[in-house]
Amino acid sequence: MQTRQRREQVLMVLKERRRVTIEGLAKDLEVSTMTIRRDLRRLADEDIVTLVHGGAVYNEGGACLPALTVREKTMRREKSAIAEYCAQQIPEGSAVYLDNGSTTVEIADALRGKQNIAVLSHSLPVLNILSHAKNIQLISVSGIYEPRAKGFFGDLALRMLRQFRIDIAFLGVTAVDADDGVMSAVFYEQALKKVLVERAKKKILAIDHTKIGGSSFLKVCDLHEIDGIVTDKFADATFIAKAKRMGIEVAQV
């Protein structure tokens, strides 16, 4: 069994059982305990599990946010479709903000052929992707670099962001609920997203269906403060209906 396949199986078992032992996993997957220890350490480094004596516990609370490198590997097909749709909705001459997150990275990739727009972002992957786009004015929002989120945050980023008036902001969030609103898992992301909601004329949630109906640690804003949602066809129908009743434009792609 290849390393990638084995680690996917380890993660699947963790999601199902929530708590595992090294001895038990090694027996189930027919590998050595040393191999399982390495796999669990890797998952712990990515904030997916917490190591405990003799095993690990799956992190599932509202304050848990896996590293961006992990999130980039999930729901790829859905995120790509969402990104293509978002890119098509941007008129020429627009000032666009791309939040940090795995879906907004996909949007950046879809924007590379666009012309006559300005793109602002604090996301390092977004900036890297668009750094060679000749017909896009790219503006970097500076701050303190957070490796797990691969972005720049802090007071410097907030102060710089308040200098701009943004036409369209594409927001990446940890969770969204009709009653609890838009949520984030960490303080430095929450603060920046709040400013984005203030400064953008149009706020769009670019999210796959797994973010809908969940819960997270910190509230960013009420759902009715959002102007649009772009998601996939598997999104919860009850949530979509509530969002539309609030006057939110919803596109399922």
Tab-separated table of C-alpha atoms in Angstrom:
chain	number	residue	atom	x	y	z
A	1	MET	CA	0.000	0.000	0.000
A	2	GLN	CA	1.340	3.439	-0.953
A	3	THR	CA	1.917	6.073	1.715
A	4	ARG	CA	-0.829	8.362	0.404
A	5	GLN	CA	-3.416	5.568	0.310
A	6	ARG	CA	-2.490	4.426	3.801
A	7	ARG	CA	-2.769	7.919	5.256
A	8	GLU	CA	-6.165	8.366	3.615
A	9	GLN	CA	-7.274	5.138	5.292
A	10	VAL	CA	-5.889	6.299	8.640
A	11	LEU	CA	-7.842	9.549	8.316
A	12	MET	CA	-11.014	7.681	7.321
A	13	VAL	CA	-10.737	5.470	10.413
A	14	LEU	CA	-10.136	8.521	12.608
A	15	LYS	CA	-13.225	10.313	11.270
A	16	GLU	CA	-15.303	7.219	11.937
A	17	ARG	CA	-13.966	6.243	15.369
A	18	ARG	CA	-12.784	9.708	16.612
A	19	ARG	CA	-10.101	8.014	18.768
A	20	VAL	CA	-7.605	5.339	17.717
A	21	THR	CA	-4.690	3.423	19.174
A	22	ILE	CA	-1.375	2.899	17.409
A	23	GLU	CA	-1.500	-0.848	18.041
A	24	GLY	CA	-5.055	-1.124	16.719
A	25	LEU	CA	-4.373	0.865	13.549
A	26	ALA	CA	-1.182	-1.076	12.843
A	27	LYS	CA	-3.097	-4.346	13.121
A	28	ASP	CA	-6.021	-3.140	10.983
A	29	LEU	CA	-3.775	-1.803	8.187
A	30	GLU	CA	-1.175	-4.593	8.510
A	31	VAL	CA	1.772	-2.218	8.937
A	32	SER	CA	4.287	-1.579	11.696
A	33	THR	CA	3.550	0.577	14.740
A	34	MET	CA	6.484	2.795	13.693
A	35	THR	CA	4.739	3.503	10.379
A	36	ILE	CA	1.493	4.428	12.158
A	37	ARG	CA	3.393	6.703	14.564
A	38	ARG	CA	4.832	8.596	11.588
A	39	ASP	CA	1.403	8.903	9.976
A	40	LEU	CA	-0.178	10.242	13.169
A	41	ARG	CA	2.661	12.723	13.712
A	42	ARG	CA	2.109	14.017	10.189
A	43	LEU	CA	-1.611	14.457	10.862
A	44	ALA	CA	-0.830	16.191	14.164
A	45	ASP	CA	1.495	18.630	12.353
A	46	GLU	CA	-1.436	19.502	10.094
A	47	ASP	CA	-3.735	20.045	13.133
A	48	ILE	CA	-6.035	17.208	12.094
A	49	VAL	CA	-5.430	15.084	15.210
A	50	THR	CA	-4.175	15.489	18.763
A	51	LEU	CA	-1.655	12.895	19.881
A	52	VAL	CA	-2.419	11.100	23.148
A	53	HIS	CA	-0.637	8.286	24.964
A	54	GLY	CA	-0.700	5.258	22.688
A	55	GLY	CA	-2.793	6.851	19.938
A	56	ALA	CA	-4.575	9.940	18.652
A	57	VAL	CA	-7.899	11.826	18.806
A	58	TYR	CA	-9.553	13.402	15.778
A	59	ASN	CA	-9.886	17.198	16.074
A	60	GLU	CA	-13.485	18.188	15.364
A	61	GLY	CA	-14.300	21.196	17.557
A	62	GLY	CA	-15.187	24.689	16.391
A	63	ALA	CA	-11.712	26.023	17.142
A	64	CYS	CA	-10.077	23.464	14.864
A	65	LEU	CA	-8.805	24.653	11.464
A	66	PRO	CA	-6.617	22.280	9.432
A	67	ALA	CA	-3.661	23.802	7.619
A	68	LEU	CA	-4.339	25.252	4.159
A	69	THR	CA	-2.227	22.519	2.559
A	70	VAL	CA	-4.743	19.983	3.897
A	71	ARG	CA	-7.840	21.938	2.822
A	72	GLU	CA	-6.444	22.299	-0.702
A	73	LYS	CA	-6.685	18.524	-1.140
A	74	THR	CA	-10.426	18.233	-0.453
A	75	MET	CA	-13.454	18.844	-2.719
A	76	ARG	CA	-11.179	19.801	-5.614
A	77	ARG	CA	-13.713	19.280	-8.384
A	78	GLU	CA	-16.373	21.337	-6.607
A	79	LYS	CA	-13.948	24.136	-5.775
A	80	SER	CA	-12.737	24.314	-9.358
A	81	ALA	CA	-16.304	24.667	-10.671
A	82	ILE	CA	-17.090	27.333	-8.066
A	83	ALA	CA	-13.930	29.234	-9.011
A	84	GLU	CA	-14.692	29.200	-12.741
A	85	TYR	CA	-18.176	30.572	-12.091
A	86	CYS	CA	-16.863	33.319	-9.783
A	87	ALA	CA	-14.275	34.415	-12.341
A	88	GLN	CA	-16.973	34.756	-15.005
A	89	GLN	CA	-19.012	37.118	-12.787
A	90	ILE	CA	-16.311	39.806	-12.534
A	91	PRO	CA	-16.823	42.799	-14.858
A	92	GLU	CA	-13.849	44.597	-16.378
A	93	GLY	CA	-12.633	47.501	-14.288
A	94	SER	CA	-13.504	45.807	-10.988
A	95	ALA	CA	-11.445	45.958	-7.805
A	96	VAL	CA	-11.561	42.372	-6.518
A	97	TYR	CA	-10.472	40.981	-3.170
A	98	LEU	CA	-9.484	37.334	-2.786
A	99	ASP	CA	-9.551	36.155	0.809
A	100	ASN	CA	-7.232	33.375	1.944
A	101	GLY	CA	-8.495	29.820	1.571
A	102	SER	CA	-8.407	26.829	-0.719
A	103	THR	CA	-11.355	27.945	-2.891
A	104	THR	CA	-10.042	31.489	-3.367
A	105	VAL	CA	-6.734	30.005	-4.522
A	106	GLU	CA	-8.742	28.245	-7.242
A	107	ILE	CA	-10.407	31.562	-8.126
A	108	ALA	CA	-6.972	33.153	-8.545
A	109	ASP	CA	-6.042	30.425	-10.986
A	110	ALA	CA	-9.261	31.019	-12.943
A	111	LEU	CA	-8.516	34.771	-13.115
A	112	ARG	CA	-5.161	34.502	-14.868
A	113	GLY	CA	-6.651	35.207	-18.285
A	114	LYS	CA	-8.713	38.196	-17.101
A	115	GLN	CA	-7.927	41.750	-18.205
A	116	ASN	CA	-8.320	45.217	-16.730
A	117	ILE	CA	-9.113	44.282	-13.146
A	118	ALA	CA	-7.313	44.967	-9.879
A	119	VAL	CA	-6.850	42.095	-7.442
A	120	LEU	CA	-6.015	42.632	-3.777
A	121	SER	CA	-5.110	39.814	-1.432
A	122	HIS	CA	-3.206	38.889	1.714
A	123	SER	CA	-2.928	35.268	0.555
A	124	LEU	CA	0.568	34.244	-0.515
A	125	PRO	CA	-0.657	31.468	-2.871
A	126	VAL	CA	-3.022	33.944	-4.557
A	127	LEU	CA	-0.226	36.485	-4.981
A	128	ASN	CA	2.112	33.835	-6.377
A	129	ILE	CA	-0.456	32.599	-8.899
A	130	LEU	CA	-1.277	36.091	-10.204
A	131	SER	CA	2.263	37.487	-10.087
A	132	HIS	CA	2.740	36.742	-13.804
A	133	ALA	CA	-0.698	37.889	-14.976
A	134	LYS	CA	0.233	40.809	-17.244
A	135	ASN	CA	-3.203	42.408	-17.526
A	136	ILE	CA	-4.109	42.344	-13.840
A	137	GLN	CA	-3.106	45.019	-11.348
A	138	LEU	CA	-2.009	42.969	-8.341
A	139	ILE	CA	-1.885	44.578	-4.890
A	140	SER	CA	-0.392	42.776	-1.918
A	141	VAL	CA	-1.815	43.398	1.539
A	142	SER	CA	1.094	43.204	3.937
A	143	GLY	CA	1.289	42.053	7.544
A	144	ILE	CA	2.661	39.295	9.750
A	145	TYR	CA	2.963	35.998	7.890
A	146	GLU	CA	1.022	33.046	9.298
A	147	PRO	CA	2.481	29.818	7.824
A	148	ARG	CA	-0.569	27.612	8.497
A	149	ALA	CA	-2.894	29.982	6.639
A	150	LYS	CA	-0.207	30.993	4.105
A	151	GLY	CA	-1.241	34.616	4.457
A	152	PHE	CA	-0.420	37.994	5.991
A	153	PHE	CA	-2.414	39.210	8.989
A	154	GLY	CA	-2.332	41.596	11.938
A	155	ASP	CA	-2.827	45.308	12.536
A	156	LEU	CA	-0.726	46.352	9.539
A	157	ALA	CA	-2.936	44.302	7.188
A	158	LEU	CA	-6.116	45.735	8.744
A	159	ARG	CA	-4.920	49.330	8.486
A	160	MET	CA	-3.893	48.865	4.853
A	161	LEU	CA	-7.164	47.157	3.939
A	162	ARG	CA	-9.194	50.065	5.337
A	163	GLN	CA	-7.605	52.341	2.704
A	164	PHE	CA	-9.412	50.577	-0.124
A	165	ARG	CA	-12.974	50.459	-1.410
A	166	ILE	CA	-13.520	47.027	-2.966
A	167	ASP	CA	-16.116	46.198	-5.618
A	168	ILE	CA	-16.298	42.432	-5.022
A	169	ALA	CA	-14.804	40.391	-2.170
A	170	PHE	CA	-14.724	36.616	-2.404
A	171	LEU	CA	-14.685	35.275	1.132
A	172	GLY	CA	-13.418	31.915	2.299
A	173	VAL	CA	-14.909	30.834	5.635
A	174	THR	CA	-14.726	27.924	8.042
A	175	ALA	CA	-18.496	27.486	8.384
A	176	VAL	CA	-21.789	29.197	7.616
A	177	ASP	CA	-25.234	28.710	9.115
A	178	ALA	CA	-28.545	30.459	8.496
A	179	ASP	CA	-28.942	31.320	12.190
A	180	ASP	CA	-25.351	31.629	13.423
A	181	GLY	CA	-24.078	33.420	10.329
A	182	VAL	CA	-20.601	33.387	8.819
A	183	MET	CA	-17.899	31.898	11.033
A	184	SER	CA	-14.134	31.579	11.327
A	185	ALA	CA	-11.906	29.449	13.549
A	186	VAL	CA	-9.073	31.837	14.466
A	187	PHE	CA	-8.908	35.437	15.676
A	188	TYR	CA	-6.482	36.804	13.101
A	189	GLU	CA	-8.668	35.577	10.229
A	190	GLN	CA	-11.882	36.793	11.861
A	191	ALA	CA	-10.547	40.336	12.250
A	192	LEU	CA	-9.529	40.611	8.612
A	193	LYS	CA	-12.779	39.136	7.313
A	194	LYS	CA	-14.754	41.643	9.387
A	195	VAL	CA	-12.933	44.514	7.681
A	196	LEU	CA	-13.571	42.925	4.287
A	197	VAL	CA	-17.298	42.836	5.034
A	198	GLU	CA	-17.122	46.549	5.897
A	199	ARG	CA	-15.092	47.653	2.868
A	200	ALA	CA	-16.560	45.584	0.027
A	201	LYS	CA	-19.615	46.720	-1.932
A	202	LYS	CA	-20.452	43.113	-2.763
A	203	LYS	CA	-19.582	40.185	-0.488
A	204	ILE	CA	-19.609	36.704	-2.001
A	205	LEU	CA	-19.136	33.447	-0.097
A	206	ALA	CA	-17.283	30.990	-2.328
A	207	ILE	CA	-17.792	27.735	-0.443
A	208	ASP	CA	-18.333	24.038	-1.073
A	209	HIS	CA	-21.289	22.303	0.594
A	210	THR	CA	-19.227	20.906	3.497
A	211	LYS	CA	-18.999	24.423	4.992
A	212	ILE	CA	-22.789	24.813	5.144
A	213	GLY	CA	-24.618	24.029	8.373
A	214	GLY	CA	-21.421	23.634	10.355
A	215	SER	CA	-20.202	25.596	13.329
A	216	SER	CA	-16.984	27.333	14.237
A	217	PHE	CA	-15.392	29.297	17.037
A	218	LEU	CA	-15.861	32.921	15.980
A	219	LYS	CA	-18.607	34.866	14.241
A	220	VAL	CA	-17.650	37.126	11.342
A	221	CYS	CA	-21.073	38.538	10.425
A	222	ASP	CA	-24.756	37.675	10.067
A	223	LEU	CA	-25.745	35.829	6.918
A	224	HIS	CA	-27.955	38.695	5.707
A	225	GLU	CA	-24.831	40.896	5.464
A	226	ILE	CA	-23.626	38.694	2.603
A	227	ASP	CA	-24.754	39.542	-0.952
A	228	GLY	CA	-24.134	36.255	-2.707
A	229	ILE	CA	-23.188	32.601	-2.267
A	230	VAL	CA	-21.554	30.392	-4.869
A	231	THR	CA	-21.568	26.732	-3.897
A	232	ASP	CA	-21.971	23.265	-5.401
A	233	LYS	CA	-25.057	21.225	-6.221
A	234	PHE	CA	-24.846	19.194	-3.011
A	235	ALA	CA	-25.538	22.183	-0.754
A	236	ASP	CA	-28.274	21.775	1.847
A	237	ALA	CA	-31.618	22.723	0.292
A	238	THR	CA	-33.062	24.166	3.514
A	239	PHE	CA	-30.098	26.499	3.933
A	240	ILE	CA	-30.279	27.592	0.298
A	241	ALA	CA	-33.995	28.380	0.652
A	242	LYS	CA	-33.393	30.456	3.800
A	243	ALA	CA	-30.545	32.353	2.135
A	244	LYS	CA	-32.728	33.207	-0.862
A	245	ARG	CA	-35.510	34.442	1.427
A	246	MET	CA	-32.962	36.846	2.924
A	247	GLY	CA	-32.418	38.290	-0.539
A	248	ILE	CA	-29.042	36.608	-1.063
A	249	GLU	CA	-28.160	35.609	-4.636
A	250	VAL	CA	-27.308	31.894	-4.681
A	251	ALA	CA	-25.601	30.016	-7.508
A	252	GLN	CA	-25.087	26.251	-7.398
A	253	VAL	CA	-22.575	25.023	-9.964
